[in-house]
PDB file of C-alpha atoms in Angstrom:
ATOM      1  CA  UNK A 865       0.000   0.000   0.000  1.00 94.00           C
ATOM      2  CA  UNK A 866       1.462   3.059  -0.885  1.00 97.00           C
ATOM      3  CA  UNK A 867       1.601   6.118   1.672  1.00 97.00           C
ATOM      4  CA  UNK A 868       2.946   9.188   2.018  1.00 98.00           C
ATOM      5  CA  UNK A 869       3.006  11.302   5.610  1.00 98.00           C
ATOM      6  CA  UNK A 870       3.834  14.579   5.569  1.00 98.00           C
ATOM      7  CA  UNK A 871       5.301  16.884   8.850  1.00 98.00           C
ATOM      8  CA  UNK A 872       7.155  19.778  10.109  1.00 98.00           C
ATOM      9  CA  UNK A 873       4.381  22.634   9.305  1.00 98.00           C
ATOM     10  CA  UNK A 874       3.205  25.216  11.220  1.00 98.00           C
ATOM     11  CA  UNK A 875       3.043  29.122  11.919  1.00 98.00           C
ATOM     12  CA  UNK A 876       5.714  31.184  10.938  1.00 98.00           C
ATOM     13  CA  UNK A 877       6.675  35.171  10.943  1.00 98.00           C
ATOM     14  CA  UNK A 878       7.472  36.532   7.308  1.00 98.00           C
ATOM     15  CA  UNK A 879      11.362  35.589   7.021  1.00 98.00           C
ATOM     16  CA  UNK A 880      11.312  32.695   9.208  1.00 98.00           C
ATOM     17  CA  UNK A 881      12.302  29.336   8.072  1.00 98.00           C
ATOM     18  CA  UNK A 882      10.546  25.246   8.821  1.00 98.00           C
ATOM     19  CA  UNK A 883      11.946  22.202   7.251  1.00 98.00           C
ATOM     20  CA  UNK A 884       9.135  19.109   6.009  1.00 98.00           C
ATOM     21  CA  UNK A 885       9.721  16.081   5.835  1.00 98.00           C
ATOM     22  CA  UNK A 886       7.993  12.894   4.160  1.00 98.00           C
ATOM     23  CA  UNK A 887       8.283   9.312   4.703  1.00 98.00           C
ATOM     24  CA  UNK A 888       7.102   7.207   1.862  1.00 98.00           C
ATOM     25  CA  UNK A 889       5.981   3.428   2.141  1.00 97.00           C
ATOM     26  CA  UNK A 890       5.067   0.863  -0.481  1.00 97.00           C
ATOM     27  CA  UNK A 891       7.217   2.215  -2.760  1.00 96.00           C
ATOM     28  CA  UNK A 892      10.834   1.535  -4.303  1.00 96.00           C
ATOM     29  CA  UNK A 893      11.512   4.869  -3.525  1.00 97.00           C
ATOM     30  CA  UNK A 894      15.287   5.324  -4.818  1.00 97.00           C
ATOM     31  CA  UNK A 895      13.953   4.295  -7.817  1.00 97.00           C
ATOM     32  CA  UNK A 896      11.417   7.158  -8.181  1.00 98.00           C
ATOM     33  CA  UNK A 897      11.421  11.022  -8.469  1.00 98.00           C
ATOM     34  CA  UNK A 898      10.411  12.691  -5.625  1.00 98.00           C
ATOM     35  CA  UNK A 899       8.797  16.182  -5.330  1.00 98.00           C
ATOM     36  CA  UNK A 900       6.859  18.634  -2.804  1.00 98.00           C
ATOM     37  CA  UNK A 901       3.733  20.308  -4.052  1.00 98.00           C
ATOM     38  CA  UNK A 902       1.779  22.688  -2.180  1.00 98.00           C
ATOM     39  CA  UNK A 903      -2.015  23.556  -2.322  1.00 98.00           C
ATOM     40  CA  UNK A 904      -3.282  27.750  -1.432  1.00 96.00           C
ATOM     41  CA  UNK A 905      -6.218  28.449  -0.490  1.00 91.00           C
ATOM     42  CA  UNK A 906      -8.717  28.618  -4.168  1.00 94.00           C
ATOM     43  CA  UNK A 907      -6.109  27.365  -5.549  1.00 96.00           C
ATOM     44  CA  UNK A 908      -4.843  24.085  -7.132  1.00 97.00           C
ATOM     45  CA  UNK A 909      -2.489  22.161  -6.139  1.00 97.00           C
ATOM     46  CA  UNK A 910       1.242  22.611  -7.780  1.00 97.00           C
ATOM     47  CA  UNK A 911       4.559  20.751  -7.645  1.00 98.00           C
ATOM     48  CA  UNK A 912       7.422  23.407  -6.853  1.00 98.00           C
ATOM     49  CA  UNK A 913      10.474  21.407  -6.218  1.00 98.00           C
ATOM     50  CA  UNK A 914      11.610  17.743  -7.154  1.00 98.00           C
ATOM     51  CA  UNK A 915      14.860  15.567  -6.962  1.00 98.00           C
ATOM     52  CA  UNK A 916      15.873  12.921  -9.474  1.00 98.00           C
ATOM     53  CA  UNK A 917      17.024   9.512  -8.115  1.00 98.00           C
ATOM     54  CA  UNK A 918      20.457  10.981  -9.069  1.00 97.00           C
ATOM     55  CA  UNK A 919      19.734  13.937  -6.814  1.00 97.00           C
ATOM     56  CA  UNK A 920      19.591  16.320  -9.750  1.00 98.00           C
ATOM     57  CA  UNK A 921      17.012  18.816  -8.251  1.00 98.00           C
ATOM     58  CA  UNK A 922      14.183  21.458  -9.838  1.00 98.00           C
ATOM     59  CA  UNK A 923      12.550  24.399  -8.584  1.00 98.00           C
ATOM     60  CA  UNK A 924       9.852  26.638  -9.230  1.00 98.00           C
ATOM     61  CA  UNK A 925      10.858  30.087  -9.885  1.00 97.00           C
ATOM     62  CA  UNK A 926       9.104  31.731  -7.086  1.00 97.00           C
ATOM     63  CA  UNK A 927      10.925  29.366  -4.055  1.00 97.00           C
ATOM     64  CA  UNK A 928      14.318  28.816  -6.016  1.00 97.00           C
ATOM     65  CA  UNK A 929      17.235  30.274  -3.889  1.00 97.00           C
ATOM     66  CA  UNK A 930      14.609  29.707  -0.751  1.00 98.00           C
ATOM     67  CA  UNK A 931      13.950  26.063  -0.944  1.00 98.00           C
ATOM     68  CA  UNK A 932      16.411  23.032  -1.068  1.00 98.00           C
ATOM     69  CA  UNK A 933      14.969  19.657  -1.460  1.00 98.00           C
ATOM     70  CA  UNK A 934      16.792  16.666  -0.501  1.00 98.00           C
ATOM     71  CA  UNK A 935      16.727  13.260  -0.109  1.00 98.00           C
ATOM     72  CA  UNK A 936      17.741  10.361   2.108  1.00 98.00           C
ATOM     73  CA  UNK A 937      17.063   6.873  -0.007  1.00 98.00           C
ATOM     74  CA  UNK A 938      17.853   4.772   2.849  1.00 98.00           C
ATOM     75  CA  UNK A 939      15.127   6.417   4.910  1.00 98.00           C
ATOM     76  CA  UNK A 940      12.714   6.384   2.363  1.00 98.00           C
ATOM     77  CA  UNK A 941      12.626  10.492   3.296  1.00 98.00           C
ATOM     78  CA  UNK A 942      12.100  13.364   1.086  1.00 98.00           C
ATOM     79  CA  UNK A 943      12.913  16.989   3.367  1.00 98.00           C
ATOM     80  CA  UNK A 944      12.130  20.182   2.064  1.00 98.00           C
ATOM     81  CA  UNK A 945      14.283  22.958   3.809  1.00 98.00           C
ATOM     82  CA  UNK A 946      12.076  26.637   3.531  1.00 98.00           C
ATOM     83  CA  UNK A 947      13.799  29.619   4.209  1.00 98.00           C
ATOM     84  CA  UNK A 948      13.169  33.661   4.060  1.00 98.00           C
ATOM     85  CA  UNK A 949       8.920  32.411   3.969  1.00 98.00           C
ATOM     86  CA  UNK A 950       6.739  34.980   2.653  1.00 97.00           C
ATOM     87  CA  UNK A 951       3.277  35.261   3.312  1.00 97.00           C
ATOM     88  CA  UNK A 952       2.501  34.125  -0.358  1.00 96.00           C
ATOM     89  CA  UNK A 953       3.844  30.645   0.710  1.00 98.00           C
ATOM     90  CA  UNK A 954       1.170  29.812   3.263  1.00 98.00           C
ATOM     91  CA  UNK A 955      -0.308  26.423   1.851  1.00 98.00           C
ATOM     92  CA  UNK A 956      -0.995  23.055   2.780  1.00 98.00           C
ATOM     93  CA  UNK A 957       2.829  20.989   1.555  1.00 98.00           C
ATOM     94  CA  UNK A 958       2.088  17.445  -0.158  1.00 98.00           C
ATOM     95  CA  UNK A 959       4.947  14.953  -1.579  1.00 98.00           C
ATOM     96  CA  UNK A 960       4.486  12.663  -3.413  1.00 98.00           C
ATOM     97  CA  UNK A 961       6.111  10.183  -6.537  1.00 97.00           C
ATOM     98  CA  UNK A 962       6.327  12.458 -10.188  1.00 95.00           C
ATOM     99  CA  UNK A 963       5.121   9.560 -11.535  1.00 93.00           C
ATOM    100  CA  UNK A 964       2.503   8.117  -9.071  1.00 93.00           C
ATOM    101  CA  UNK A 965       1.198  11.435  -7.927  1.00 91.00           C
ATOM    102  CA  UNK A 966      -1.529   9.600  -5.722  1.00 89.00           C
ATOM    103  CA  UNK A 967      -2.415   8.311  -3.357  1.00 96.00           C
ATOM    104  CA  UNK A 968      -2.111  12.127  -1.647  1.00 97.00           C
ATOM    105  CA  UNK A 969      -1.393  12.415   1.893  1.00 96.00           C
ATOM    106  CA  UNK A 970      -2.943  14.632   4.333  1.00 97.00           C
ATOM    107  CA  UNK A 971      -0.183  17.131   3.819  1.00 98.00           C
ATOM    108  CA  UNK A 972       1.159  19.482   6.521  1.00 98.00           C
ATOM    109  CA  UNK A 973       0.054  23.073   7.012  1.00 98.00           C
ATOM    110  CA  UNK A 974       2.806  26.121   6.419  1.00 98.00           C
ATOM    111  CA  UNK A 975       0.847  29.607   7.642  1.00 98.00           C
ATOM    112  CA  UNK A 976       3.351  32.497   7.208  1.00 98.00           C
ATOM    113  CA  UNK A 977       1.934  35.124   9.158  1.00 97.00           C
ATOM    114  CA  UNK A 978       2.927  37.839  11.637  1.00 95.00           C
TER     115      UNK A 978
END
């Protein structure tokens, strides 16, 4: 059965920093690519950062230089590291397999807010 499980949200101040992290199950997972979408309110969800099995990594404009994704194969963990958060980042963070995407996880809440 695959899972994912999301953690590490919560409130933030505008130029504050969290780090998520997802453990997968049911998966091969060093055999997939990994990424960390995120869901605003109205709004759909979106993938904004993935890492290759090689650990060749993308970003979304808007969180490149802020976000570092990374990987740890033998934990079956994908972290996102979030730094200099804006209010415009305030979402609900989902991982997941590029080429799975589902089943979706709860996700973890990020509110950037002073």
């Amino acid at each position: 059965q695959v899972q994912f499980v999301e953690s590490g949200g919560g409130l933030v101040q505008p130029g504050g920093s969290l780090r998520l992290s997802c453990v997968a199950s049911g998966i091969t997972f060093s055999r997939y690519t990994m990424g960390w979408y995120r869901q605003a309110p109205g709004k759909e969800r979106e993938l904004i950062a993935g890492i290759h099995p090689d650990n060749r990594t993308r970003y979304k404009d808007f969180v490149e230089g802020r976000f570092t994704i990374s990987r740890d194969d033998a934990k079956n963990t994908v972290s996102l590291q979030m730094n200099d958060l804006n209010p415009d980042d305030t979402a609900v963070y989902y991982c997941n397999a590029l080429q799975l995407e589902r089943p979706w996880g709860q996700g973890t809440q990020v509110t950037v807010s002073s």
